[in-house]
Short mmCIF file of C-alpha atoms in Angstrom, two decimals:
data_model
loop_
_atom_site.label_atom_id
_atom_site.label_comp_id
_atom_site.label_asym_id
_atom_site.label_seq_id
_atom_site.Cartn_x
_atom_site.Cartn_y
_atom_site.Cartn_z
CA UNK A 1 5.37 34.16 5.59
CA UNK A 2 1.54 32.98 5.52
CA UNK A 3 0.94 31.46 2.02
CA UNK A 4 -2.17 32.19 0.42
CA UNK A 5 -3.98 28.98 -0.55
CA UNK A 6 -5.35 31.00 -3.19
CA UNK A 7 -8.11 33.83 -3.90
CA UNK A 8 -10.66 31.29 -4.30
CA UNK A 9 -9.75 29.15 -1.45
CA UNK A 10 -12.71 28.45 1.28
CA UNK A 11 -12.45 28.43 4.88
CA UNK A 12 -10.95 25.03 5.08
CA UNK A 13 -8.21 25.57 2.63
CA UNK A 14 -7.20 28.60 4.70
CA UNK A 15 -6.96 26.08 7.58
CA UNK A 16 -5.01 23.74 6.04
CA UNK A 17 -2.25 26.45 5.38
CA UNK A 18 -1.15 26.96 8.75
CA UNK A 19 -1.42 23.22 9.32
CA UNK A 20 1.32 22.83 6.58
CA UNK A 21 3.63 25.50 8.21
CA UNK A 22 3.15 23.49 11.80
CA UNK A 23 4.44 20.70 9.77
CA UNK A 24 7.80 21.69 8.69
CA UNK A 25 8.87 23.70 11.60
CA UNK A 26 8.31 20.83 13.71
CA UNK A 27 10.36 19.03 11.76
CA UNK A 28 12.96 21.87 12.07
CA UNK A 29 12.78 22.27 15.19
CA UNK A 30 15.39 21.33 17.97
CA UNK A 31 14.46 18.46 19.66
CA UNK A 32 15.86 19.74 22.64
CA UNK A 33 13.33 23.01 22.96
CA UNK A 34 11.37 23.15 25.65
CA UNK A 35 8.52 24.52 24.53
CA UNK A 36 7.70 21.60 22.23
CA UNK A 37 5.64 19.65 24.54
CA UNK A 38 3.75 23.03 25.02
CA UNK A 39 3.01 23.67 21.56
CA UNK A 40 2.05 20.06 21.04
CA UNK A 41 -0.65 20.43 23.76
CA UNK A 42 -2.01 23.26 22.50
CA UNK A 43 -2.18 21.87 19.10
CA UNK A 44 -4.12 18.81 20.75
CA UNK A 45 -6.49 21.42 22.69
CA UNK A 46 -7.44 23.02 19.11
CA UNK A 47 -7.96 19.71 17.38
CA UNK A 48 -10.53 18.89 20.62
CA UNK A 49 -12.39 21.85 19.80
CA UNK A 50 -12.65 21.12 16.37
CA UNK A 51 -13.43 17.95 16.74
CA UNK A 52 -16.67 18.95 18.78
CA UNK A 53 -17.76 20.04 15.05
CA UNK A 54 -16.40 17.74 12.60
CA UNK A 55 -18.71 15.44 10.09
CA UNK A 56 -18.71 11.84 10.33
CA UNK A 57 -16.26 10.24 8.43
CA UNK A 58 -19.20 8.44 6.38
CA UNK A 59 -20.71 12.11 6.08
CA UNK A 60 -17.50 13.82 4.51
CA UNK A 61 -16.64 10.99 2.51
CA UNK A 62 -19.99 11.29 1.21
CA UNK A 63 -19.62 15.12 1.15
CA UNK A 64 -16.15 14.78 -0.82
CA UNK A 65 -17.68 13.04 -3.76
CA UNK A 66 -21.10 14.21 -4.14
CA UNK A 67 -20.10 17.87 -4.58
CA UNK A 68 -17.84 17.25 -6.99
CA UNK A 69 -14.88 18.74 -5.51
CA UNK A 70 -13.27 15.59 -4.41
CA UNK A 71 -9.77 16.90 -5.90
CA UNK A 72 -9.81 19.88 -2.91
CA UNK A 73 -9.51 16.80 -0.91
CA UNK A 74 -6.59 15.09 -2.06
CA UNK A 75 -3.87 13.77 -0.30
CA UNK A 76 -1.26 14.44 -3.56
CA UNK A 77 -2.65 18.32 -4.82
CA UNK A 78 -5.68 18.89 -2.62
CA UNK A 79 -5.46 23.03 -1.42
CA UNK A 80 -7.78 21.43 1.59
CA UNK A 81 -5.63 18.44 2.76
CA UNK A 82 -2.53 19.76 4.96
CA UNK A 83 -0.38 16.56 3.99
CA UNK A 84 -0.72 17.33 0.37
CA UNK A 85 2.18 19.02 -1.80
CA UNK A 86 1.91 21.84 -3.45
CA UNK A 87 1.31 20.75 -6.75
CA UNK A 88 -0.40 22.88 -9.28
CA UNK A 89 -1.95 21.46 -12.89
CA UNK A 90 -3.79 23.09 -15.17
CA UNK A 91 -4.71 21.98 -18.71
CA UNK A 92 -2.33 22.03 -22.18
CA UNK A 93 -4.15 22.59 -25.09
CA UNK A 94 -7.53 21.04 -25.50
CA UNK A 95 -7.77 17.03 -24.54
CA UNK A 96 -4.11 17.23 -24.98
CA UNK A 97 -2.93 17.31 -20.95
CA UNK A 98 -1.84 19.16 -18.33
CA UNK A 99 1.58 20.85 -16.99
CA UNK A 100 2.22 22.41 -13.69
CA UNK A 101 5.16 23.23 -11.05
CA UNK A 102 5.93 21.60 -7.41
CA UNK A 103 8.55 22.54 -5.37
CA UNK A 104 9.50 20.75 -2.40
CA UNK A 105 10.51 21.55 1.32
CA UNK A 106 12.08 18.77 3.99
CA UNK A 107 9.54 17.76 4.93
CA UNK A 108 9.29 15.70 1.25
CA UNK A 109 12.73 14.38 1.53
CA UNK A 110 14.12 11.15 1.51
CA UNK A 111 18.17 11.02 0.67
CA UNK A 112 19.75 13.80 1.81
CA UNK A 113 18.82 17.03 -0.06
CA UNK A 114 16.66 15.10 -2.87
CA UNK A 115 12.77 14.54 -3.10
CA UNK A 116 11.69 11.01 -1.89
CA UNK A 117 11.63 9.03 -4.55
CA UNK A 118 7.82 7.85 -3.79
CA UNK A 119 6.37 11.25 -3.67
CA UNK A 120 7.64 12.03 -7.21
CA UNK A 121 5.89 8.35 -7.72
CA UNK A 122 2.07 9.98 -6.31
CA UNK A 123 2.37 13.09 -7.82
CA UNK A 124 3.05 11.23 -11.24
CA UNK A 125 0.38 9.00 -10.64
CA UNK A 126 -1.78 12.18 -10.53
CA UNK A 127 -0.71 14.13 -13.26
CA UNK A 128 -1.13 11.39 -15.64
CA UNK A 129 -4.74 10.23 -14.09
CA UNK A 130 -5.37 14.24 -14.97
CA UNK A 131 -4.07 14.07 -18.78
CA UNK A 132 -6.48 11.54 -19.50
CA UNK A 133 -9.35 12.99 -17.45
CA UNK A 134 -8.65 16.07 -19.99
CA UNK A 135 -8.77 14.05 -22.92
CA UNK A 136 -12.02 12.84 -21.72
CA UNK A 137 -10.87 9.57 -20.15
CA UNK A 138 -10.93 9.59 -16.74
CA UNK A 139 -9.86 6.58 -14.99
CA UNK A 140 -8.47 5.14 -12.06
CA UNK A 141 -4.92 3.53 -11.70
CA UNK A 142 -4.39 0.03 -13.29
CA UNK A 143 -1.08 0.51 -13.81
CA UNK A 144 2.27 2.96 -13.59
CA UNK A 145 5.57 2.35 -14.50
CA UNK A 146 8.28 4.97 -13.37
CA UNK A 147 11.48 5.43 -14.55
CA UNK A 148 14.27 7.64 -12.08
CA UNK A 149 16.89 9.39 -14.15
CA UNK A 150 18.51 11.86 -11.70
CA UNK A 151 17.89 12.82 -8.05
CA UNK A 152 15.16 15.32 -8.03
CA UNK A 153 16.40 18.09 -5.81
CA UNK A 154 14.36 19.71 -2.97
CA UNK A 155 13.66 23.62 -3.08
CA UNK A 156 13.42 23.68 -6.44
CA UNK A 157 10.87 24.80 -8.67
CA UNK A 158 10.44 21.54 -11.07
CA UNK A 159 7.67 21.01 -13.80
CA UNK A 160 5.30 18.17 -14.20
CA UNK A 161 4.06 17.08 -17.20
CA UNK A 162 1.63 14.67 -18.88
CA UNK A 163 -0.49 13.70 -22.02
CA UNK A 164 -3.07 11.23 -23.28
CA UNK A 165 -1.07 8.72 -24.81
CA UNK A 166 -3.70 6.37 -26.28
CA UNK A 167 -7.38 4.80 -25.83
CA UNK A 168 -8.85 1.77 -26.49
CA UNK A 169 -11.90 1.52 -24.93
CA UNK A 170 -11.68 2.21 -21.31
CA UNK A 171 -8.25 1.96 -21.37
CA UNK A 172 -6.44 5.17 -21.35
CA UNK A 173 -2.69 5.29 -21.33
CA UNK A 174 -0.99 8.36 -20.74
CA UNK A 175 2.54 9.32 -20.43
CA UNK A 176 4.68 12.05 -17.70
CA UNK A 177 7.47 13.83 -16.35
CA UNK A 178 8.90 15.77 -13.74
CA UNK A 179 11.84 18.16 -14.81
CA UNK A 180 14.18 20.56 -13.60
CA UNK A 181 14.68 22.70 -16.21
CA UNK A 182 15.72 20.97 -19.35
CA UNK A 183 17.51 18.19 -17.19
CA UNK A 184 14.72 14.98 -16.98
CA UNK A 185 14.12 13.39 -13.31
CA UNK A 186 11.34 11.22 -13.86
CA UNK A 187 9.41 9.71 -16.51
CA UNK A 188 6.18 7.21 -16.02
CA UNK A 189 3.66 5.83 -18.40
CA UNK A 190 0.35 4.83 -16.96
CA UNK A 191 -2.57 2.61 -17.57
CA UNK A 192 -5.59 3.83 -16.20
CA UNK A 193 -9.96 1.98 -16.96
CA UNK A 194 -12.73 4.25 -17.07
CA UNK A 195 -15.09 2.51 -14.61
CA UNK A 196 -18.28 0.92 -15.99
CA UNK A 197 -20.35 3.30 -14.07
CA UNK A 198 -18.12 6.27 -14.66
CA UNK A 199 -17.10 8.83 -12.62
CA UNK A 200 -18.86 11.72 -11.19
CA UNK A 201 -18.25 14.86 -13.98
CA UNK A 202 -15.95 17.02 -11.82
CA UNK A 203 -14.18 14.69 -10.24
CA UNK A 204 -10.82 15.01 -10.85
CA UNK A 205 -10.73 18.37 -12.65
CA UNK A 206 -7.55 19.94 -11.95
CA UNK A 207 -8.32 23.59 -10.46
CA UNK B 1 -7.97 9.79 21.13
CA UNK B 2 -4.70 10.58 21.39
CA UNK B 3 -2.71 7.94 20.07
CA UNK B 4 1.05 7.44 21.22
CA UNK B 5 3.76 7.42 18.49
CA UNK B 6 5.61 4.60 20.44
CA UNK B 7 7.18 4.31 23.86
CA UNK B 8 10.44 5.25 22.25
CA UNK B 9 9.21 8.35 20.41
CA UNK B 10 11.43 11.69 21.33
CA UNK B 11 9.57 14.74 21.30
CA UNK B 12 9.37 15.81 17.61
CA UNK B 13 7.33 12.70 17.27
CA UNK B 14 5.16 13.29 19.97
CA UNK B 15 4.86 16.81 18.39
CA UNK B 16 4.13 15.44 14.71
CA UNK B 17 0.71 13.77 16.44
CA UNK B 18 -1.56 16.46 17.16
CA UNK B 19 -0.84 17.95 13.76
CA UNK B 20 -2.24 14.66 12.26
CA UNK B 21 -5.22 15.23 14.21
CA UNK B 22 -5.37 18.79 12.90
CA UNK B 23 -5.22 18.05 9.87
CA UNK B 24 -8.35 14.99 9.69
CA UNK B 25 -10.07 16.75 11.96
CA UNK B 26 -9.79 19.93 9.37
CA UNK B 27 -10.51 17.60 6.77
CA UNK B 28 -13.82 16.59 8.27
CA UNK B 29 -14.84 19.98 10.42
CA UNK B 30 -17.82 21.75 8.89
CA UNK B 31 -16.47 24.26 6.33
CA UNK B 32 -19.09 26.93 7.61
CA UNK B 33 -17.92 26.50 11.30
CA UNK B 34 -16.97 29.70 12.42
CA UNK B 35 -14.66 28.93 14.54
CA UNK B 36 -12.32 27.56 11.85
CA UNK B 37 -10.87 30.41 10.84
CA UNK B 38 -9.65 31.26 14.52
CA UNK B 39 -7.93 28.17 15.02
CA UNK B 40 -6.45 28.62 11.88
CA UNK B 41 -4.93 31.65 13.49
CA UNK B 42 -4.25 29.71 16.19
CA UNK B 43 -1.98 27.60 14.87
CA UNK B 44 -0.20 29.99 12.89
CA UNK B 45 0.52 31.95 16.04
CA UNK B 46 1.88 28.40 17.27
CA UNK B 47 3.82 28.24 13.89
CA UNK B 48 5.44 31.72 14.23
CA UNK B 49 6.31 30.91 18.13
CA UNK B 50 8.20 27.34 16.84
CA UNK B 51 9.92 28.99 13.84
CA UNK B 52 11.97 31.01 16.20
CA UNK B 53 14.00 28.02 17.39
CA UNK B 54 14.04 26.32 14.20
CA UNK B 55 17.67 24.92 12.42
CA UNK B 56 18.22 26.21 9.02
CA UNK B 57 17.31 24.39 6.51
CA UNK B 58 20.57 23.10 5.49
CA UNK B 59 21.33 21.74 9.63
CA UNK B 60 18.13 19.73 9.62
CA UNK B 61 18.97 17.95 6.27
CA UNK B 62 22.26 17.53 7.91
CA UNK B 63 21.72 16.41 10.93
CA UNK B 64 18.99 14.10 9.47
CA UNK B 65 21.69 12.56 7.84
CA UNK B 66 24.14 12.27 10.21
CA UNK B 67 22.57 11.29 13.55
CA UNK B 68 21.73 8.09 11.08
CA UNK B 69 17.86 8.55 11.43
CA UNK B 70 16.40 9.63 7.91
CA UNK B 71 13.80 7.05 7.76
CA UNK B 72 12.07 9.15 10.80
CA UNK B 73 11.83 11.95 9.24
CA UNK B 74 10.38 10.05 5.64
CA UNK B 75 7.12 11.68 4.69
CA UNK B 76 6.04 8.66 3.66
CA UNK B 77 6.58 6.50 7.40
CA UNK B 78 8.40 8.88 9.17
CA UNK B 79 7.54 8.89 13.08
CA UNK B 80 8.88 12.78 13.06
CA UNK B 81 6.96 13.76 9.56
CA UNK B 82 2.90 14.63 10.21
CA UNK B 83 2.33 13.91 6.59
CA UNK B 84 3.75 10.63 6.95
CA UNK B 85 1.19 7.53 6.97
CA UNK B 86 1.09 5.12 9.41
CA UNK B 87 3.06 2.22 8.27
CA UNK B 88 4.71 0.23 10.21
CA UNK B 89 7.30 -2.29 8.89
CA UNK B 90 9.78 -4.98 10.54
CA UNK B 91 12.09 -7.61 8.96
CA UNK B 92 10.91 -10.84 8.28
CA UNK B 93 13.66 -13.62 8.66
CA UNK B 94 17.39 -12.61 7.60
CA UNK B 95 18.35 -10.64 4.71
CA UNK B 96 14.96 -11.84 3.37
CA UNK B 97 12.29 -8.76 3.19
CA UNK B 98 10.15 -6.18 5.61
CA UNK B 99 6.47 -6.80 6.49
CA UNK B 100 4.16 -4.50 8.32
CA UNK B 101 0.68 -3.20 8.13
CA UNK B 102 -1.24 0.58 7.26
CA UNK B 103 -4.35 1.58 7.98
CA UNK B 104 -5.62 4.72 6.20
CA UNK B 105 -7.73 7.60 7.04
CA UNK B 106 -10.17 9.88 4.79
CA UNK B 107 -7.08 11.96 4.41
CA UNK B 108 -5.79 9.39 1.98
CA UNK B 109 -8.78 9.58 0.56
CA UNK B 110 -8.49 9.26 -3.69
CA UNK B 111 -11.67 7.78 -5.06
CA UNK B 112 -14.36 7.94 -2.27
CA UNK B 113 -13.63 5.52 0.16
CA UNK B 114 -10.84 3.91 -1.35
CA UNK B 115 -7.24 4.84 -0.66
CA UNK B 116 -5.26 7.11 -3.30
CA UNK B 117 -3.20 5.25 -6.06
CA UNK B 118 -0.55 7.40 -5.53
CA UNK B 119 -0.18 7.38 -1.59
CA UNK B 120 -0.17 3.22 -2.02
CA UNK B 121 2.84 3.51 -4.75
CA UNK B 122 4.65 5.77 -2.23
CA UNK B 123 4.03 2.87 0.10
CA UNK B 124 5.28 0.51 -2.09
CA UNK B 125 8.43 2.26 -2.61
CA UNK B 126 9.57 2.14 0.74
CA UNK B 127 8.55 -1.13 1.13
CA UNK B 128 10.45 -2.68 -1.88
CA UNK B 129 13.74 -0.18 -1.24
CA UNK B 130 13.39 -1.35 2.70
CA UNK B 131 13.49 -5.25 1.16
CA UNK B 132 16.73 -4.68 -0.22
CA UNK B 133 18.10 -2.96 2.66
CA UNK B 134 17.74 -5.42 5.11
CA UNK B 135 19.38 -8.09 2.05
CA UNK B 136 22.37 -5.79 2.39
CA UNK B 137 21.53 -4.07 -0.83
CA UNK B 138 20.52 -0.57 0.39
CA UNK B 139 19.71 1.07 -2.93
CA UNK B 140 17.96 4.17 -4.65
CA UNK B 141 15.35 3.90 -6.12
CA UNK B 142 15.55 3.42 -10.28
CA UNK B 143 12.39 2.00 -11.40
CA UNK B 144 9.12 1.24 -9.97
CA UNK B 145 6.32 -1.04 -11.61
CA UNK B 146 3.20 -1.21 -9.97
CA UNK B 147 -0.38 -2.61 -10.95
CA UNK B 148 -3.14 -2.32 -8.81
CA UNK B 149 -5.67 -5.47 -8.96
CA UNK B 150 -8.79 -3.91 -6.75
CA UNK B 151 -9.53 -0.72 -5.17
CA UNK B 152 -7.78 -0.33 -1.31
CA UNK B 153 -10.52 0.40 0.68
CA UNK B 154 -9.56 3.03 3.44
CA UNK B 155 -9.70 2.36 7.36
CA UNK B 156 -9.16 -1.47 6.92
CA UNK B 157 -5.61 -3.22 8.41
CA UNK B 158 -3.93 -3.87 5.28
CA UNK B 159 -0.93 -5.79 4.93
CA UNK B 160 2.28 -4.62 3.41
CA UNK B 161 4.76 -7.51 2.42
CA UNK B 162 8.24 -6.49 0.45
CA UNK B 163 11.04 -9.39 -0.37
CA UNK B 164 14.57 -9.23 -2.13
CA UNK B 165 14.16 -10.79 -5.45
CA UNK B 166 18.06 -10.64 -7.15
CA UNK B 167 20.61 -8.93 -7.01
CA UNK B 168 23.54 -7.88 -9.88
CA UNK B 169 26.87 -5.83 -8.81
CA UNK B 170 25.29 -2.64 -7.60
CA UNK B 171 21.60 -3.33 -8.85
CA UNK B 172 18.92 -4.68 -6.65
CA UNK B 173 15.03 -6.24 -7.55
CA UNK B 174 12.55 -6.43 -5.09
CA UNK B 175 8.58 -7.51 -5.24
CA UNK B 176 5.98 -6.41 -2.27
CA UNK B 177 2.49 -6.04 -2.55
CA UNK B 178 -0.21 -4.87 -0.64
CA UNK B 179 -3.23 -7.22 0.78
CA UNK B 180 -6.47 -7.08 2.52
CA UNK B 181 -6.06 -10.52 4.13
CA UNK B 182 -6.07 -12.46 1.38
CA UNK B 183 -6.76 -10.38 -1.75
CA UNK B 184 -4.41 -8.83 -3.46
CA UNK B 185 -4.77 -5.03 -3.58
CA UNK B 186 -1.60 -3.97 -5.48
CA UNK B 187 1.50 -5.73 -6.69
CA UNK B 188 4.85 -4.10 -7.15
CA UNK B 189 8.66 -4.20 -8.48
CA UNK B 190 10.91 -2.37 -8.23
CA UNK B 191 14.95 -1.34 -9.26
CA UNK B 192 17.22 0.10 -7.08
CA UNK B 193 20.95 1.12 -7.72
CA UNK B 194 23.17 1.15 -4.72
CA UNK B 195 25.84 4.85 -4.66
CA UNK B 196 28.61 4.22 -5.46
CA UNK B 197 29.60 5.78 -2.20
CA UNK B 198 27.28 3.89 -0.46
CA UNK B 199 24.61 4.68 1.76
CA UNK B 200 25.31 5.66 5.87
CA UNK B 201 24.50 2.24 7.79
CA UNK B 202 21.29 2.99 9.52
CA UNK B 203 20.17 5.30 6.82
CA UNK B 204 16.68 3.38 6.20
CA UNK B 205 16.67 0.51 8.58
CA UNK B 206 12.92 -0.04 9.52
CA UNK B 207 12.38 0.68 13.07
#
């Protein structure tokens, strides 16, 4: 019932979890059940209390970056961010790329019973910004192109895939997926720059 | 502090708002708090006590279908969706595009202090599919071609701008971009193929 973030996970991570739960049975919920306004106040009460204790935005931004852990954080994959999906990457080969599953609840929907089709767009965006991180060219976004081939179901388990596609400088173009099974959903090609100053060294290390 | 999702909003909206605050103020609460891992427990407790009166599954997805009111459940904009941003579009003219603005938080965070390239395509694609909505050309989503021109600096009123570019038998082009008054943070395109069946009427209408 309670998923585990993960053995490794912190104390933040672990709050996130039941954050993500609140989530989607809210959004199952009958809108006609009394007890929602209830449960909505006392969700308010516990984010006052919390809030007695939080950082300052400038603080945790700062916080984010400088301990290198920034990816915890992220609004696509980050274990620590409750609006994040549940996408797990890990590395292919060495400075080849990475491959990982997702599988998505309602509460990523857009058409009926299929993934919306700009959350299969972020979570590209990521896995290829990982592939060339791998290869040892991490960059931001300059560029993504996305094709759509098929609906991409929800409650599915679909994998995500991407590789270093070429460099030229600090240009890095890398290419991705997003599968079910042998059937192909998505496929993007990215362009991403290696800023001048480059980026901090675990910055967007997938976990 | 508590800010209203809209004079209109039923009560799954008016649910979805505290878990927003949950989840920045999670984001931002000291991770060596101690009282973080109580109101985790908290809010699973609050979890368990909803799921009890949640619709399957397969009802919500239906009856977000059929009462005509998707887009307020969209995890990217959705009202009804706490992992939805807050963008808020409206049509501009007739049968000529949507305009609206976004203002991000930390949880949006990608590079520090600038918004995630993946949560501003996800933007973008309900933006552009939107623009060829209100044209009459309510498609899916078949391509997407985004480059981003500067970094999107978070928790600054950005503008969001979509228009109907063409139009062919059952395929439909539309352009948006994103500003920060007058530069130009990212720059779009994108395909979209209406069913053949056809989409319900109100399916995505911006509210």
């Amino acid at each position: 019932m309670h998923e585990d973030p993960g053995a490794g996970a912190g104390p933040v991570a672990h709050a996130a979890q039941p954050i993500r739960r609140a989530t989607s049975t809210v959004l199952h919920t009958h809108r006609d059940f009394p007890g929602l306004a209830d449960v909505a106040a006392r969700i308010h009460a516990l984010a006052d209390h919390l809030e007695t204790r939080v950082c300052s935005t400038d603080d945790r931004m700062m916080q984010m970056d400088t301990v290198g852990r920034i990816v915890r954080y992220s609004p696509v994959s980050g274990s620590r961010n409750a609006i994040a999906a549940p996408l797990h990457l890990c590395r292919v080969g060495v400075g080849i790329g990475v491959e990982g599953t997702v599988r998505f609840s309602a509460a990523h929907q857009g058409p009926p019973g299929v993934v919306h089709a700009g959350v299969a767009a972020m979570i590209l965006d990521v896995a290829l910004a990982d592939a060339n991180m791998v290869a040892g060219v991490p960059g931001m976004t300059a560029g993504l192109t996305l094709r759509y081939h098929r609906p991409i179901p929800l409650r599915r388990d679909l994998i995500v895939r991407a590789r270093h596609a070429s460099g030229d400088g600090r240009k890095a173009v890398s290419r991705g997926e997003i599968w079910l099974g042998s059937d192909l959903c998505v496929s993007a090609e990215g362009l991403f720059i290696v800023p001048r100053e480059g980026v901090p060294r675990d910055w967007c290390r997938p976990e």
